[in-house]
PDB file of C-alpha atoms in Angstrom:
ATOM      1  CA  MET A 620     -32.229   4.275  -2.962  1.00  0.00           C
ATOM      2  CA  ASN A 621     -29.331   3.180  -5.072  1.00  0.00           C
ATOM      3  CA  PRO A 622     -26.207   2.767  -2.907  1.00  0.00           C
ATOM      4  CA  ALA A 623     -23.997   3.392  -5.921  1.00  0.00           C
ATOM      5  CA  ASN A 624     -24.865   7.089  -5.870  1.00  0.00           C
ATOM      6  CA  ASN A 625     -25.129   7.389  -2.077  1.00  0.00           C
ATOM      7  CA  GLY A 626     -28.721   8.542  -2.311  1.00  0.00           C
ATOM      8  CA  ARG A 627     -27.842  11.560  -4.427  1.00  0.00           C
ATOM      9  CA  ARG A 628     -29.675  12.049  -7.671  1.00  0.00           C
ATOM     10  CA  ARG A 629     -27.855  13.360 -10.681  1.00  0.00           C
ATOM     11  CA  LEU A 630     -29.120  16.603 -12.117  1.00  0.00           C
ATOM     12  CA  PRO A 631     -28.395  16.394 -15.854  1.00  0.00           C
ATOM     13  CA  ARG A 632     -30.526  19.391 -16.767  1.00  0.00           C
ATOM     14  CA  VAL A 633     -28.733  21.589 -14.220  1.00  0.00           C
ATOM     15  CA  ARG A 634     -25.443  20.441 -15.643  1.00  0.00           C
ATOM     16  CA  GLY A 635     -26.651  21.291 -19.134  1.00  0.00           C
ATOM     17  CA  LEU A 636     -27.622  24.805 -18.162  1.00  0.00           C
ATOM     18  CA  ALA A 637     -24.447  25.202 -16.173  1.00  0.00           C
ATOM     19  CA  ALA A 638     -22.518  24.235 -19.291  1.00  0.00           C
ATOM     20  CA  ALA A 639     -24.451  26.845 -21.263  1.00  0.00           C
ATOM     21  CA  PHE A 640     -23.667  29.355 -18.574  1.00  0.00           C
ATOM     22  CA  LEU A 641     -20.004  28.344 -18.794  1.00  0.00           C
ATOM     23  CA  LEU A 642     -20.110  29.152 -22.504  1.00  0.00           C
ATOM     24  CA  LEU A 643     -21.436  32.559 -21.524  1.00  0.00           C
ATOM     25  CA  ALA A 644     -18.424  32.867 -19.261  1.00  0.00           C
ATOM     26  CA  GLY A 645     -16.182  32.137 -22.222  1.00  0.00           C
ATOM     27  CA  SER A 646     -17.811  34.916 -24.163  1.00  0.00           C
ATOM     28  CA  LEU A 647     -17.333  37.205 -21.183  1.00  0.00           C
ATOM     29  CA  ALA A 648     -13.604  36.548 -21.173  1.00  0.00           C
ATOM     30  CA  ALA A 649     -13.279  37.199 -24.885  1.00  0.00           C
ATOM     31  CA  CYS A 650     -14.567  40.738 -24.558  1.00  0.00           C
ATOM     32  CA  GLY A 651     -12.043  43.470 -24.891  1.00  0.00           C
ATOM     33  CA  PRO A 652     -13.022  46.888 -26.199  1.00  0.00           C
ATOM     34  CA  ALA A 653     -15.666  48.943 -24.439  1.00  0.00           C
ATOM     35  CA  ASP A 654     -18.004  48.785 -27.472  1.00  0.00           C
ATOM     36  CA  THR A 655     -18.828  45.165 -26.572  1.00  0.00           C
ATOM     37  CA  GLY A 656     -20.649  46.471 -23.507  1.00  0.00           C
ATOM     38  CA  LEU A 657     -18.349  44.699 -21.098  1.00  0.00           C
ATOM     39  CA  GLN A 658     -14.957  45.789 -19.845  1.00  0.00           C
ATOM     40  CA  HIS A 659     -12.186  43.232 -19.446  1.00  0.00           C
ATOM     41  CA  ASP A 660     -11.907  43.428 -15.622  1.00  0.00           C
ATOM     42  CA  ALA A 661     -15.662  43.060 -15.174  1.00  0.00           C
ATOM     43  CA  ALA A 662     -15.694  40.142 -17.587  1.00  0.00           C
ATOM     44  CA  ARG A 663     -12.984  38.357 -15.611  1.00  0.00           C
ATOM     45  CA  GLN A 664     -14.803  38.890 -12.299  1.00  0.00           C
ATOM     46  CA  LEU A 665     -18.127  37.713 -13.709  1.00  0.00           C
ATOM     47  CA  GLN A 666     -16.474  34.702 -15.279  1.00  0.00           C
ATOM     48  CA  GLN A 667     -15.201  33.637 -11.848  1.00  0.00           C
ATOM     49  CA  ARG A 668     -18.753  33.878 -10.505  1.00  0.00           C
ATOM     50  CA  VAL A 669     -20.090  31.815 -13.413  1.00  0.00           C
ATOM     51  CA  LEU A 670     -17.459  29.178 -12.660  1.00  0.00           C
ATOM     52  CA  GLY A 671     -18.734  28.977  -9.068  1.00  0.00           C
ATOM     53  CA  VAL A 672     -22.288  28.426 -10.315  1.00  0.00           C
ATOM     54  CA  SER A 673     -21.106  25.746 -12.742  1.00  0.00           C
ATOM     55  CA  GLU A 674     -19.054  23.916 -10.127  1.00  0.00           C
ATOM     56  CA  ALA A 675     -21.959  23.867  -7.667  1.00  0.00           C
ATOM     57  CA  ALA A 676     -24.329  22.576 -10.339  1.00  0.00           C
ATOM     58  CA  ALA A 677     -21.854  19.898 -11.417  1.00  0.00           C
ATOM     59  CA  GLY A 678     -21.445  18.876  -7.774  1.00  0.00           C
ATOM     60  CA  ASN A 679     -25.223  18.419  -7.345  1.00  0.00           C
ATOM     61  CA  ASP A 680     -25.341  21.379  -4.952  1.00  0.00           C
ATOM     62  CA  PRO A 681     -28.284  23.480  -6.130  1.00  0.00           C
ATOM     63  CA  ALA A 682     -28.318  25.557  -2.925  1.00  0.00           C
ATOM     64  CA  GLY A 683     -24.647  26.410  -3.452  1.00  0.00           C
ATOM     65  CA  GLY A 684     -25.382  27.198  -7.088  1.00  0.00           C
ATOM     66  CA  LEU A 685     -28.158  29.586  -6.084  1.00  0.00           C
ATOM     67  CA  ALA A 686     -25.842  31.313  -3.604  1.00  0.00           C
ATOM     68  CA  ALA A 687     -23.139  31.635  -6.266  1.00  0.00           C
ATOM     69  CA  LEU A 688     -25.727  33.000  -8.673  1.00  0.00           C
ATOM     70  CA  ASP A 689     -26.711  35.627  -6.090  1.00  0.00           C
ATOM     71  CA  GLY A 690     -23.056  36.686  -5.946  1.00  0.00           C
ATOM     72  CA  LEU A 691     -22.897  36.878  -9.737  1.00  0.00           C
ATOM     73  CA  GLU A 692     -25.967  39.085  -9.879  1.00  0.00           C
ATOM     74  CA  ALA A 693     -24.602  41.368  -7.139  1.00  0.00           C
ATOM     75  CA  ASP A 694     -21.280  41.721  -8.976  1.00  0.00           C
ATOM     76  CA  LEU A 695     -23.120  42.376 -12.221  1.00  0.00           C
ATOM     77  CA  ALA A 696     -25.206  45.127 -10.604  1.00  0.00           C
ATOM     78  CA  ALA A 697     -22.053  46.741  -9.200  1.00  0.00           C
ATOM     79  CA  ALA A 698     -20.330  46.547 -12.594  1.00  0.00           C
ATOM     80  CA  VAL A 699     -23.332  48.205 -14.252  1.00  0.00           C
ATOM     81  CA  GLU A 700     -23.273  51.004 -11.668  1.00  0.00           C
ATOM     82  CA  ASN A 701     -19.553  51.524 -12.299  1.00  0.00           C
ATOM     83  CA  GLY A 702     -20.089  51.703 -16.051  1.00  0.00           C
ATOM     84  CA  GLN A 703     -18.185  48.484 -16.730  1.00  0.00           C
ATOM     85  CA  VAL A 704     -21.193  46.673 -18.210  1.00  0.00           C
ATOM     86  CA  SER A 705     -23.737  48.123 -20.617  1.00  0.00           C
ATOM     87  CA  GLU A 706     -27.460  47.744 -20.056  1.00  0.00           C
ATOM     88  CA  ASP A 707     -27.801  45.536 -23.145  1.00  0.00           C
ATOM     89  CA  ARG A 708     -25.047  43.242 -21.911  1.00  0.00           C
ATOM     90  CA  ARG A 709     -26.593  43.153 -18.413  1.00  0.00           C
ATOM     91  CA  ARG A 710     -29.921  42.042 -19.890  1.00  0.00           C
ATOM     92  CA  SER A 711     -28.337  39.226 -21.879  1.00  0.00           C
ATOM     93  CA  ILE A 712     -26.415  37.995 -18.839  1.00  0.00           C
ATOM     94  CA  MET A 713     -29.510  38.233 -16.639  1.00  0.00           C
ATOM     95  CA  THR A 714     -31.539  36.246 -19.186  1.00  0.00           C
ATOM     96  CA  ALA A 715     -29.040  33.394 -18.973  1.00  0.00           C
ATOM     97  CA  ALA A 716     -28.886  33.732 -15.181  1.00  0.00           C
ATOM     98  CA  ALA A 717     -32.686  33.575 -14.912  1.00  0.00           C
ATOM     99  CA  ALA A 718     -32.778  30.300 -16.841  1.00  0.00           C
ATOM    100  CA  VAL A 719     -30.094  28.810 -14.620  1.00  0.00           C
ATOM    101  CA  ARG A 720     -31.822  30.124 -11.473  1.00  0.00           C
ATOM    102  CA  ALA A 721     -35.110  28.485 -12.471  1.00  0.00           C
ATOM    103  CA  ASP A 722     -33.411  25.162 -13.038  1.00  0.00           C
ATOM    104  CA  LEU A 723     -31.382  25.361  -9.830  1.00  0.00           C
ATOM    105  CA  ALA A 724     -34.511  26.261  -7.862  1.00  0.00           C
ATOM    106  CA  ALA A 725     -36.339  23.255  -9.329  1.00  0.00           C
ATOM    107  CA  ALA A 726     -33.384  21.009  -8.508  1.00  0.00           C
ATOM    108  CA  LYS A 727     -33.251  22.365  -4.961  1.00  0.00           C
ATOM    109  CA  SER A 728     -36.970  21.749  -4.503  1.00  0.00           C
ATOM    110  CA  ALA A 729     -36.556  18.178  -5.753  1.00  0.00           C
ATOM    111  CA  ALA A 730     -33.561  17.614  -3.471  1.00  0.00           C
ATOM    112  CA  ASP A 731     -35.429  19.072  -0.494  1.00  0.00           C
ATOM    113  CA  ALA A 732     -38.434  16.846  -1.223  1.00  0.00           C
ATOM    114  CA  ALA A 733     -36.205  13.768  -1.531  1.00  0.00           C
ATOM    115  CA  ALA A 734     -34.467  14.625   1.745  1.00  0.00           C
ATOM    116  CA  ALA A 735     -37.811  15.081   3.498  1.00  0.00           C
ATOM    117  CA  GLU A 736     -39.015  11.761   2.084  1.00  0.00           C
ATOM    118  CA  ALA A 737     -35.848  10.012   3.252  1.00  0.00           C
ATOM    119  CA  ALA A 738     -36.171  11.554   6.717  1.00  0.00           C
ATOM    120  CA  ALA A 739     -39.798  10.421   6.964  1.00  0.00           C
ATOM    121  CA  ALA A 740     -38.852   6.897   5.879  1.00  0.00           C
ATOM    122  CA  GLN A 741     -36.053   6.806   8.449  1.00  0.00           C
ATOM    123  CA  GLN A 742     -38.423   8.043  11.143  1.00  0.00           C
ATOM    124  CA  GLN A 743     -40.904   5.289  10.242  1.00  0.00           C
ATOM    125  CA  ALA A 744     -38.154   2.677  10.329  1.00  0.00           C
ATOM    126  CA  ASP A 745     -36.972   3.925  13.732  1.00  0.00           C
ATOM    127  CA  ALA A 746     -40.536   3.855  15.085  1.00  0.00           C
ATOM    128  CA  ALA A 747     -41.075   0.326  13.761  1.00  0.00           C
ATOM    129  CA  ALA A 748     -37.809  -0.855  15.314  1.00  0.00           C
ATOM    130  CA  ALA A 749     -38.730   0.724  18.659  1.00  0.00           C
ATOM    131  CA  GLU A 750     -42.160  -0.902  18.558  1.00  0.00           C
ATOM    132  CA  ALA A 751     -40.670  -4.277  17.679  1.00  0.00           C
ATOM    133  CA  ALA A 752     -38.221  -4.003  20.564  1.00  0.00           C
ATOM    134  CA  GLN A 753     -41.083  -3.326  22.992  1.00  0.00           C
ATOM    135  CA  THR A 754     -43.372  -6.125  21.789  1.00  0.00           C
ATOM    136  CA  THR A 755     -40.839  -8.895  21.173  1.00  0.00           C
ATOM    137  CA  PRO A 756     -40.081 -10.806  24.377  1.00  0.00           C
ATOM    138  CA  ALA A 757     -36.479 -11.401  25.220  1.00  0.00           C
ATOM    139  CA  PRO A 758     -35.303 -14.963  24.527  1.00  0.00           C
ATOM    140  CA  VAL A 759     -35.379 -17.210  27.587  1.00  0.00           C
ATOM    141  CA  ALA A 760     -32.558 -19.655  28.243  1.00  0.00           C
ATOM    142  CA  PRO A 761     -33.774 -23.256  28.622  1.00  0.00           C
ATOM    143  CA  ALA A 762     -33.855 -24.615  32.174  1.00  0.00           C
ATOM    144  CA  PRO A 763     -31.479 -27.470  32.975  1.00  0.00           C
ATOM    145  CA  ALA A 764     -33.087 -30.852  32.468  1.00  0.00           C
ATOM    146  CA  GLU A 765     -33.942 -32.807  35.584  1.00  0.00           C
ATOM    147  CA  GLY A 766     -32.589 -36.295  35.659  1.00  0.00           C
ATOM    148  CA  LYS A 767     -30.186 -38.739  37.192  1.00  0.00           C
ATOM    149  CA  GLY A 768     -27.084 -36.995  35.994  1.00  0.00           C
ATOM    150  CA  ASN A 769     -24.104 -39.385  36.148  1.00  0.00           C
ATOM    151  CA  GLU A 770     -25.409 -41.596  38.934  1.00  0.00           C
ATOM    152  CA  GLY A 771     -25.671 -45.220  38.100  1.00  0.00           C
ATOM    153  CA  LYS A 772     -23.447 -45.094  35.099  1.00  0.00           C
ATOM    154  CA  GLY A 773     -20.087 -46.621  34.564  1.00  0.00           C
ATOM    155  CA  LYS A 774     -17.704 -48.031  37.152  1.00  0.00           C
ATOM    156  CA  GLY A 775     -18.315 -48.107  40.797  1.00  0.00           C
ATOM    157  CA  LYS A 776     -21.682 -49.659  40.422  1.00  0.00           C
ATOM    158  CA  ASP A 777     -22.098 -52.324  43.052  1.00  0.00           C
TER     159      ASP A 777
END
């Protein structure tokens, strides 16, 4: 693991799709008249949801991105029911959302696999350390040397 990225892998493809999705958000905001298939208020609300997906993807949080995408799809369904989004516009938004969802799901699977691998490696390291602690004897301090000490040395020798 590279300590420079704190064990987190960058997800360039997720970022790329999130950027594409952000462009979709820009097109949502530009909509005005009802003949575009998307009313202004609905466009603004959906754009906020797209921003949440993009921020999660940019922050290497695929689970958060998937949750934000769920919110986007729920808001889109409600806007369709209220007549704020046409069926054609819903399909185009859902096509983009499906592509982002697939990429976020793949990124989440990869992150989950990496986390499981790291946990297994840590568990192995802990087990090895515990085994080493049990089999390695504690260091023993050397016994004092037997000998004459200071007797017979120096002054006072008669």
